[in-house]
Structure formats: C-alpha cells, structure tokens
XYZ file of C-alpha atoms in Angstrom:
569
model
C 51.471 -21.927 10.677
C 48.139 -23.199 9.313
C 46.240 -25.672 11.462
C 43.897 -28.231 9.969
C 40.726 -28.609 12.027
C 38.195 -31.327 11.341
C 34.579 -30.242 11.453
C 33.718 -33.027 13.873
C 36.129 -31.465 16.359
C 34.582 -28.023 16.498
C 30.792 -28.016 16.457
C 27.357 -29.378 15.744
C 23.966 -28.376 14.427
C 21.423 -27.144 16.964
C 18.095 -25.387 17.122
C 18.107 -21.780 18.318
C 15.000 -19.572 18.223
C 13.143 -21.899 15.843
C 16.059 -21.947 13.424
C 18.759 -24.520 12.750
C 22.269 -23.130 12.957
C 25.803 -24.398 13.090
C 27.544 -23.489 16.354
C 30.895 -24.566 17.741
C 30.812 -26.684 20.875
C 34.171 -25.566 22.163
C 36.043 -22.266 22.018
C 37.827 -21.868 18.722
C 41.592 -21.620 18.955
C 41.553 -22.280 22.703
C 40.319 -18.781 23.467
C 37.676 -18.789 26.228
C 34.122 -17.820 25.278
C 34.843 -17.369 21.569
C 32.572 -19.404 19.330
C 31.303 -19.469 15.747
C 27.630 -19.100 14.955
C 26.678 -19.676 11.312
C 23.153 -19.768 9.916
C 22.317 -21.427 6.618
C 20.488 -19.569 3.871
C 16.769 -20.340 3.510
C 16.143 -23.636 1.785
C 19.461 -25.195 2.782
C 19.890 -27.588 5.648
C 22.108 -26.548 8.518
C 23.838 -29.905 8.154
C 25.003 -28.901 4.697
C 26.381 -25.697 6.156
C 28.128 -27.522 8.989
C 29.957 -29.786 6.597
C 30.783 -27.086 4.056
C 34.346 -26.240 3.222
C 33.595 -22.583 3.891
C 33.003 -23.057 7.607
C 36.101 -25.213 7.911
C 38.093 -22.455 6.211
C 36.860 -19.994 8.808
C 37.850 -22.244 11.683
C 41.307 -22.680 10.202
C 41.671 -18.921 9.755
C 40.858 -18.342 13.411
C 43.225 -21.045 14.577
C 45.988 -19.609 12.419
C 45.450 -16.130 13.844
C 45.293 -17.340 17.418
C 48.570 -19.187 17.148
C 50.415 -16.089 15.959
C 48.723 -13.101 17.614
C 45.772 -13.975 19.845
C 44.539 -10.397 20.269
C 44.102 -10.032 16.501
C 41.508 -12.758 16.261
C 38.586 -10.489 15.388
C 40.402 -8.534 12.698
C 42.210 -11.520 11.198
C 39.095 -13.645 11.045
C 37.167 -10.873 9.296
C 39.897 -10.382 6.740
C 40.166 -14.067 5.932
C 36.546 -15.128 6.000
C 34.307 -12.049 6.375
C 32.632 -12.957 9.609
C 32.778 -11.938 13.254
C 33.027 -13.986 16.414
C 30.202 -14.240 18.846
C 30.286 -15.119 22.522
C 28.228 -18.041 23.772
C 26.392 -18.149 27.079
C 27.609 -21.020 29.240
C 24.192 -21.414 30.840
C 21.879 -21.365 27.818
C 21.920 -21.986 24.114
C 21.331 -18.291 23.542
C 23.854 -15.890 22.105
C 24.470 -12.429 23.479
C 26.662 -9.487 22.501
C 28.972 -8.911 25.470
C 30.819 -6.221 23.565
C 31.108 -8.123 20.292
C 28.874 -8.222 17.239
C 26.899 -11.147 15.852
C 27.519 -11.754 12.188
C 25.633 -14.479 10.418
C 27.649 -16.234 7.740
C 25.469 -17.723 5.035
C 26.850 -20.072 2.432
C 25.254 -20.607 -0.942
C 27.008 -22.318 -3.808
C 30.369 -21.724 -2.152
C 29.776 -17.984 -1.886
C 29.627 -16.177 1.436
C 27.448 -13.293 2.547
C 28.209 -11.475 5.798
C 25.618 -9.301 7.533
C 26.274 -7.484 10.802
C 23.075 -7.635 12.880
C 24.542 -7.216 16.352
C 23.970 -3.480 16.751
C 22.152 -0.566 15.162
C 24.260 -0.661 12.014
C 23.865 -3.189 9.244
C 26.903 -3.991 7.165
C 26.039 -6.185 4.240
C 28.573 -7.498 1.796
C 27.141 -8.590 -1.509
C 27.978 -11.967 -2.973
C 29.948 -10.244 -5.701
C 32.130 -8.635 -3.057
C 32.763 -11.862 -1.173
C 35.352 -14.078 -2.814
C 34.629 -17.750 -3.072
C 36.096 -19.172 0.086
C 36.321 -22.642 -1.431
C 38.768 -21.268 -4.009
C 40.631 -19.215 -1.380
C 40.357 -15.958 -3.348
C 41.246 -13.927 -0.275
C 42.554 -10.416 0.225
C 45.946 -11.986 0.869
C 46.016 -13.827 -2.432
C 44.897 -10.781 -4.381
C 47.464 -8.409 -2.920
C 50.304 -10.862 -3.305
C 49.287 -11.684 -6.878
C 49.339 -8.015 -7.793
C 52.764 -7.521 -6.254
C 51.629 -4.721 -3.948
C 52.865 -6.285 -0.769
C 54.841 -9.311 0.362
C 53.418 -12.320 2.207
C 55.670 -11.422 5.129
C 54.069 -7.964 5.376
C 50.593 -9.442 5.177
C 51.393 -11.785 8.037
C 51.752 -8.705 10.260
C 48.962 -6.430 11.544
C 47.836 -4.037 8.812
C 47.691 -0.490 10.188
C 45.886 2.255 8.317
C 47.720 5.580 8.563
C 45.013 8.119 7.691
C 46.704 11.346 6.613
C 44.927 14.599 5.754
C 48.032 15.965 4.002
C 47.416 18.577 1.327
C 49.187 21.556 -0.176
C 46.287 23.985 0.336
C 45.895 23.758 4.131
C 48.804 25.412 6.028
C 48.094 23.228 9.049
C 48.404 20.096 6.915
C 51.299 20.984 4.620
C 53.715 18.855 6.655
C 51.489 15.891 7.436
C 53.289 13.807 4.832
C 56.351 13.948 7.103
C 54.251 13.087 10.161
C 52.663 10.144 8.354
C 56.067 8.866 7.234
C 57.253 8.958 10.848
C 54.132 7.099 11.988
C 54.756 4.435 9.354
C 58.346 4.073 10.590
C 57.061 3.523 14.120
C 54.579 0.899 12.947
C 57.328 -0.984 11.116
C 59.666 -0.783 14.101
C 56.983 -2.405 16.235
C 56.359 -5.212 13.749
C 53.383 -3.957 11.758
C 52.660 -3.100 8.149
C 51.542 0.528 7.652
C 49.188 1.409 4.799
C 48.735 5.085 3.918
C 45.151 6.265 3.422
C 44.225 9.826 2.346
C 41.622 12.086 3.926
C 40.222 15.453 2.890
C 40.497 18.607 4.985
C 39.117 22.147 4.822
C 41.091 25.145 6.080
C 38.552 27.275 7.927
C 40.776 30.336 7.649
C 40.788 30.116 3.852
C 37.124 29.090 3.609
C 35.874 31.908 5.828
C 33.958 34.898 4.520
C 32.518 33.254 1.410
C 30.440 30.274 0.318
C 33.324 27.900 1.115
C 32.505 28.080 4.816
C 29.268 26.215 4.139
C 31.388 23.134 3.438
C 33.534 23.053 6.572
C 31.241 21.467 9.151
C 29.753 19.136 6.550
C 33.273 17.912 5.780
C 33.500 16.515 9.320
C 30.818 13.979 8.469
C 32.444 13.194 5.119
C 35.754 12.538 6.860
C 34.125 10.328 9.488
C 32.268 8.306 6.874
C 35.293 7.974 4.594
C 37.564 6.731 7.390
C 34.928 4.158 8.309
C 34.551 3.174 4.668
C 38.272 2.618 4.125
C 38.715 0.653 7.332
C 35.680 -1.566 6.947
C 36.129 -2.157 3.227
C 39.725 -3.302 3.633
C 39.475 -4.863 7.109
C 42.540 -3.287 8.658
C 43.765 -4.143 12.151
C 44.171 -0.632 13.545
C 44.369 3.066 12.716
C 46.731 5.954 13.336
C 44.831 9.145 12.556
C 46.936 12.068 11.303
C 44.796 15.236 11.256
C 45.495 18.759 12.471
C 42.840 21.338 11.682
C 39.349 22.158 12.812
C 36.862 19.594 11.496
C 39.375 16.919 10.549
C 40.324 16.001 14.120
C 36.789 15.315 15.392
C 35.781 13.662 12.116
C 38.539 11.077 12.433
C 37.914 10.478 16.133
C 34.195 10.027 15.470
C 35.015 7.273 12.982
C 37.295 5.477 15.448
C 34.687 5.343 18.210
C 31.851 4.581 15.784
C 33.655 1.420 14.641
C 35.259 0.811 18.056
C 38.610 -0.264 16.640
C 42.193 0.211 17.908
C 43.178 3.805 17.132
C 45.700 6.489 18.047
C 45.537 10.164 17.087
C 48.802 11.832 16.071
C 48.153 15.421 15.038
C 50.445 17.710 13.083
C 51.024 20.130 15.967
C 50.651 23.881 16.432
C 52.229 26.612 14.350
C 54.787 28.939 15.890
C 53.534 32.421 16.754
C 54.080 35.163 14.178
C 55.484 38.675 14.599
C 53.644 41.855 13.677
C 54.032 45.359 15.037
C 56.735 44.162 17.406
C 54.434 41.649 19.079
C 53.820 37.913 18.992
C 50.596 37.322 17.059
C 48.482 34.572 15.552
C 45.536 34.191 13.196
C 43.103 36.379 15.141
C 45.372 39.370 14.540
C 44.824 38.848 10.813
C 41.069 39.099 11.250
C 41.525 42.242 13.298
C 43.805 43.696 10.630
C 41.172 43.160 7.936
C 38.650 45.036 10.068
C 41.158 47.789 10.765
C 41.909 48.113 7.060
C 38.216 48.351 6.200
C 37.866 51.066 8.856
C 40.828 53.006 7.428
C 42.953 52.464 10.536
C 45.873 50.785 8.703
C 47.171 51.100 5.140
C 47.958 48.567 2.425
C 51.554 48.069 3.582
C 50.520 47.309 7.147
C 47.868 44.878 5.987
C 50.416 43.119 3.788
C 52.901 43.004 6.686
C 50.321 41.255 8.885
C 49.274 38.918 6.068
C 52.833 37.723 5.501
C 53.898 37.387 9.130
C 51.015 36.442 11.421
C 51.140 32.755 10.405
C 54.842 32.049 9.782
C 54.839 28.356 8.814
C 53.155 24.984 8.908
C 50.968 23.798 11.741
C 47.616 24.667 13.265
C 47.210 28.398 13.962
C 49.065 29.211 17.145
C 46.259 30.327 19.465
C 43.742 28.213 21.357
C 41.424 28.043 18.377
C 39.407 24.973 17.366
C 42.271 22.939 15.891
C 44.603 23.246 18.856
C 41.679 22.872 21.244
C 40.708 19.529 19.731
C 44.323 18.333 19.537
C 44.746 19.140 23.238
C 41.477 17.405 24.091
C 42.531 14.277 22.178
C 45.444 14.151 24.576
C 43.197 14.897 27.554
C 40.679 12.210 26.605
C 43.460 9.624 26.249
C 43.276 8.812 22.520
C 46.577 10.632 21.784
C 50.005 10.461 23.377
C 51.200 13.160 25.820
C 52.515 16.105 23.827
C 50.052 15.688 20.978
C 48.326 18.987 21.676
C 51.304 21.262 22.251
C 54.572 20.086 20.665
C 55.116 22.616 17.833
C 54.777 21.322 14.308
C 58.347 22.196 13.331
C 60.045 20.594 16.333
C 61.943 17.321 15.971
C 59.973 16.020 18.938
C 56.848 16.093 16.786
C 58.381 13.479 14.477
C 59.509 11.467 17.497
C 55.952 11.622 18.817
C 54.688 10.314 15.462
C 57.049 7.344 15.618
C 55.886 6.568 19.120
C 52.277 6.781 17.920
C 53.107 4.105 15.355
C 54.537 1.941 18.110
C 51.563 2.637 20.381
C 48.984 1.402 17.886
C 50.828 -1.894 17.651
C 50.587 -2.270 21.416
C 46.862 -1.491 21.355
C 46.261 -4.026 18.578
C 48.236 -6.724 20.371
C 46.230 -6.158 23.565
C 42.886 -5.771 21.794
C 42.313 -2.253 23.162
C 39.734 -0.355 21.114
C 38.646 3.280 20.921
C 35.587 2.938 23.149
C 37.726 1.478 25.902
C 39.606 4.797 25.846
C 36.791 7.240 25.014
C 33.852 6.746 27.339
C 31.783 8.708 29.836
C 34.643 8.944 32.338
C 37.282 10.138 29.887
C 34.840 12.563 28.251
C 34.321 14.188 31.650
C 38.089 14.478 31.958
C 38.239 16.127 28.540
C 35.507 18.596 29.475
C 37.377 19.486 32.656
C 40.555 20.191 30.699
C 38.477 22.122 28.171
C 37.330 24.488 30.926
C 40.792 24.832 32.462
C 42.424 25.594 29.104
C 39.740 27.975 27.848
C 39.291 26.055 24.602
C 37.282 27.033 21.547
C 33.489 27.144 21.694
C 33.544 24.631 18.837
C 34.691 21.952 21.287
C 31.079 21.844 22.477
C 29.951 20.983 18.959
C 32.593 18.300 18.503
C 32.554 16.675 21.941
C 28.794 16.252 21.658
C 29.294 14.446 18.328
C 32.168 12.278 19.584
C 30.204 11.275 22.680
C 27.215 10.364 20.525
C 29.346 8.136 18.287
C 30.985 6.581 21.360
C 27.595 5.462 22.655
C 27.602 7.730 25.720
C 25.724 10.892 24.691
C 26.013 14.031 26.800
C 23.965 17.231 26.919
C 24.725 20.924 27.296
C 23.933 20.924 31.019
C 27.030 18.799 31.667
C 29.247 21.559 30.261
C 27.930 24.054 32.799
C 28.116 21.489 35.605
C 31.817 20.914 34.935
C 32.527 24.586 34.209
C 31.060 25.567 37.579
C 33.681 23.537 39.468
C 36.708 23.911 37.178
C 39.036 26.924 37.490
C 40.296 28.564 34.298
C 44.111 28.282 34.292
C 45.088 29.489 30.808
C 44.502 32.587 28.696
C 45.999 31.715 25.336
C 45.272 33.803 22.247
C 42.709 35.113 21.478
C 41.913 35.383 25.213
C 45.439 36.502 26.139
C 48.978 37.146 24.872
C 50.367 33.593 25.132
C 50.452 31.005 22.344
C 50.738 27.259 21.991
C 54.555 27.083 22.121
C 54.309 28.906 25.479
C 51.894 26.267 26.737
C 54.281 23.533 25.583
C 57.281 25.111 27.301
C 55.205 25.563 30.473
C 54.622 21.821 30.785
C 51.798 21.235 28.303
C 48.595 19.354 28.973
C 50.168 17.076 31.644
C 51.017 20.144 33.736
C 47.426 21.396 33.456
C 46.109 17.953 34.371
C 48.466 17.741 37.353
C 47.042 21.025 38.675
C 43.478 19.815 38.228
C 44.353 16.576 40.006
C 45.332 18.557 43.098
C 41.634 19.346 43.580
C 40.493 15.836 42.589
C 38.867 17.173 39.426
C 40.025 14.317 37.177
C 39.463 10.574 37.073
C 43.067 9.386 37.172
C 42.271 5.695 36.708
C 41.079 5.916 33.103
C 43.193 4.041 30.517
C 45.038 5.856 27.734
C 46.772 4.855 24.518
C 50.128 4.906 26.316
C 49.126 1.664 28.003
C 49.152 3.512 31.319
C 46.450 5.278 33.282
C 46.076 9.037 33.212
C 47.476 9.219 36.732
C 50.595 7.350 35.665
C 51.005 9.585 32.609
C 51.043 12.832 34.584
C 53.111 11.655 37.530
C 55.838 14.243 38.090
C 54.312 16.834 35.726
C 54.406 20.424 36.943
C 54.060 24.017 35.785
C 57.303 25.429 34.358
C 55.987 28.912 33.484
C 53.113 30.431 35.436
C 52.542 33.051 32.743
C 51.198 30.339 30.462
C 49.607 28.071 33.092
C 48.419 29.415 36.411
C 48.304 27.273 39.525
C 45.012 25.872 40.726
C 45.246 28.239 43.698
C 45.655 31.335 41.509
C 43.367 30.850 38.506
C 42.105 33.483 36.126
C 38.637 32.613 37.406
C 37.082 30.013 39.673
C 34.899 28.803 36.834
C 35.746 27.370 33.431
C 36.474 29.072 30.131
C 33.157 28.155 28.479
C 29.577 28.847 29.500
C 26.312 27.557 28.071
C 23.561 30.205 28.004
C 19.797 29.895 27.556
C 17.394 32.739 26.871
C 14.771 34.141 24.534
C 17.336 34.497 21.717
C 18.616 30.923 22.154
C 15.968 28.824 23.934
C 17.820 25.595 23.107
C 21.149 26.962 24.316
C 24.255 28.685 22.997
C 27.904 28.823 24.023
C 30.247 31.688 24.834
C 33.975 31.649 25.522
C 33.680 33.372 28.853
C 37.441 33.490 29.419
C 37.816 35.726 26.336
C 35.041 38.167 27.337
C 36.099 41.398 29.035
C 34.618 41.862 32.536
C 32.601 44.885 31.432
C 30.962 42.722 28.740
C 29.778 39.963 31.081
C 26.415 41.739 31.354
C 25.224 43.916 28.485
C 21.991 45.403 27.213
C 21.661 47.058 23.844
C 19.572 47.260 20.694
C 19.342 44.028 18.740
C 20.406 44.306 15.092
C 18.888 41.258 13.450
C 20.051 39.853 10.110
C 18.821 36.812 8.227
C 22.216 35.870 6.754
C 25.912 36.415 7.297
C 26.161 38.302 4.009
C 23.678 40.984 5.010
C 25.373 41.374 8.399
C 28.789 41.836 6.751
C 27.341 44.391 4.358
C 25.967 46.385 7.307
C 29.315 46.216 9.130
C 31.258 47.412 6.082
C 28.726 50.200 5.546
C 29.260 51.484 9.076
C 25.697 50.708 10.139
C 26.735 48.828 13.305
C 27.428 51.095 16.272
C 29.077 50.558 19.676
C 26.667 48.795 22.010
C 24.645 47.132 19.241
C 23.921 43.425 19.639
C 24.308 41.669 16.276
C 21.995 38.669 15.840
C 22.353 36.533 12.693
C 19.565 34.041 12.014
C 19.346 31.050 9.665
C 23.071 30.256 9.716
C 22.939 26.976 11.630
C 23.947 23.522 10.359
C 20.673 23.245 8.427
C 19.733 26.866 7.845
C 23.110 27.997 6.513
C 23.632 25.298 5.641
C 26.938 24.539 7.324
C 26.936 26.738 10.459
C 29.380 29.225 8.985
C 31.848 30.888 11.342
C 32.330 34.623 11.159
C 35.652 35.747 12.601
C-alpha cells in the first residue's frame, strides 16, 4: 500500500558543515534512527530541493517498504529512488555512518544523481542511468512494461541466484540443477529468484599450459562481476552457487565487499573413483601422467585412470582447494551445515539448495548481511577448522583475500598461531586414503567442529546463516567413523595441517601442507635446482634431469611474475 507523505511532515532545511541540506526531522516510516539527508546541486537552493517531487517520492518509497517488510528498507529504497539511508545523531546535527553509508541525492531538472561517499568506494550513477523520478520511470515500471516479471513478483524481495554452471567444468556441470532448487526454495519462502551467470575455470583442465595463468585472475573477475550485477540491478539478497577453486572465494569476496545478505550453496564433492582396485581421486591422475612419462605404466593403464579417477559431476573428491573452500564456507557460517561434504549426486544436495533459498529470505527479512557473519571471530573459527581438516594450501591465499574484503585483514602469523594449538584430525586425499564422501558419512564439518569445541578451540557464539549460533548448529554432532575423523584426543598430530615458513628462499613467507608431508621429509637438505619458469622446470623433469633429493625452486611464477601464480600438480 502506497502512503502519501506531505513534505511538511518529514523534514526541513538546515545548515550542516557550511552547506544547506534537506534532512528529515523524524524517522522515516517510524523506524528509529533512520533519516534522509539530501544535498542540493551547486547553484540550487536547498529549499527548492526540499519541496521537490523527487524527495517526496523517496519518502513515499521508504514508507511503502516499511509497511510491507521493514528489514528491506535499504534495498527497497535504493531500487525505487537510488539513494541510501543515513543515521542521524540525536545529540548533534552531524551525520555519522554507524554501519550504513551516506549517499547524497542531488536533484537537477527532475533528474537524480546518487553518489556513495560513506566509505572508501565511490559509486556514481550518471544522470542518463537515473530515471526521472518525477515521471516514475522506475525499475518496476520498466520490467512490468517489458513483460519480464509480474507486479506481484516485484513486490517480493528480489534474490539473485548466481550460478557458475557450465558444460566445460566437471565440478559445475550440475549447477543448473542446484540453482533450480535454490530458486524453488526462494519462491517457497516468498521471494522472487533471478538467475545470474558467473564464469568459472577448471584448474584441472587449465593446468600444465598457458590456461593456468587465467585461474587466479578469474577470482577477481568473478568478484567484480557479482558486485556489478548486484549493484547495477539493486537486488535484495544473493544465493551464491559455485563449486570449484577460484569461484568460491571470488563470490564470497563480493558478498563481504558489498556487505549484503548472502548464502553460499556449493555444488558438492564428486564421488571417489576406482583405479587399480583402489578408491582414487584427481591426484592419482597427476601421478599416472608422471608414471606414464617415466615408462612405469602403458597407454591402457593411463586411459583406465583417465576414465575412472573422476567418475561424475562435483568438485574433485579429495581435500583439494574446491572442497577446502566449500568446507570453510560452512565453518565460517556463510553456508548451511552440509555444504562442504554432501556429495554432488545425493538428493540431500538438492534439499540443501532449497533450504539455502529459504535461508536467504530469512536473512533478508532480518537485515542480516555478510559482514555480520564473516568477521574476525568467524575467520578464526574457519582457520581452526582449516588446520583440523588439513585443507589445501590455497586456503591461505583465499582467506587472506576474503578477510581483506570483509574489513578485518589478517596476516600469515595468525595461521601459525592457530596451527600451533589446533590438532590435525583428518587425512583426506592427497594426504591419506579417505575422500569427501567418507568425511560426510563420518559426521561432516559439524562433527569436526564438535571435537574442536571439546578443547574450547572455537567461538560458539558467532551467528550463522541458519539463524542460529555455531554452538546451536553443532549441538549433538559426533564422529560416526574414526577412520575419516579422529577424536581430539587421538589426532594425527598435535598441530594443524598447514604451516607458514620463512627463510632465505621465501623471506616474505610460504605455505606447506604439513599433514601431507612424510615424516622423513619434515627436514631436508639437498641441492637447489633453480628454474625461472614452470616450462623450463617441466622440461628438466621430463628429460630426467631432476634426481632424488633435489630441491626444485621455480622463480617468477607468482601472481605478478607468472602472471597468475600457476599451480603445478
């Protein structure tokens, strides 16, 4: 229901910091501490602005939103009038952030220009992009006129479902089904889902050639594109549907950068393959290539491994980067329990996706945003789980980036601090013989967290996207198979799976997956074989020039030097 609000009822002109602005005297829509601040463009009197139809339209948009769904006031107001609310100090005529962002709305010849000046980012919308408010050329009118969506759907929260589905990435080949299930959950909870595409690189396919230069860079492209789609279309919330290496952190980085309601619902891990009578995963394929080059297996054996080590859709079945990040999304609270371990082909994965769609609606209704979930406390929890699980070394790279975007940067010393007090409870491939379905059947991430909680290693009071605290989420969780998860009293080691090292080769630090290093390799001295590119190192390996005990050092393959920080598995 639209409410008509007279300008005399809502505000007056006042002088703030040598400038005349329009500011509301009372909270708009009866929400405490929520006010409008609008500054006229140079050469125009603030009184003209105060009496303009544009400002009145904004007030009406807020009142309309408040009456239907109070927690949507920020998103609804932006969509209708391209501005943001600002909180007013009760003591002084000064305006301060308090978690929100100041946006000045300028009006000139019935056109609006919105500029975000409340934080380090500046979002400017040109006059061509802003529809004339006086003529009510809004996003609503445009979509309805084009027949894309009904007015009833537009009256509900608009949820972006960001899917990285593609036919080239095995881990993403089923994400269309996951996204459909998410959309069903959003609709069941009263929202309107809108599918948005995202790119994704398969590191396994890109490895060993120039394609690997594009993988890490794609993380930033994904982050920027998710931000672009959300901000350009002013959605109310996001469900992020990634699965593989750089896609997961890229999407999460966007969510915390914008600080909007978001839930991660990944595609889930692949089942383990079978080769040579054993359960295997992707790392066996890399080993087979090396064995073939060394003449240890023939063409038929190589083909057997190629066809059977990765038997279907999902992220490769060991604790590689993709599954590590999917587990840590669960551990950090931005994904529902089960996100990291429910196999891709299980019906429960689709059920999880529907619940993710329902969960985002709850977050939007309560105004819970990504930075309320991902913060210094929850990042420490994620690092603790990282060490207990023995996750990929790439988690260091991605958690640093996520923390930076979340406004709570961390450094490498924190990894060692947490590793020193966190026992390693899991040895999944490539560190051991177990795979992700084994971890799921053993109780999953909640069982690992419950063990860590026994030694008070987790902050159990942090909020999660379930609407409950971490402690509430893991209540009753326990280990169901000690071959996949060891108890806290019988760990593989008393320290975590990762270790940060400093030395003359890496003065700024490097990371090793300690849980996957054989005891006899913990300390090693040998001749350094130094190469200035991955290509020259591979050529030396294939030529038989690398001998047992040699230490291979490859320079100039970092994010800038590579460029792209190519992986060499």
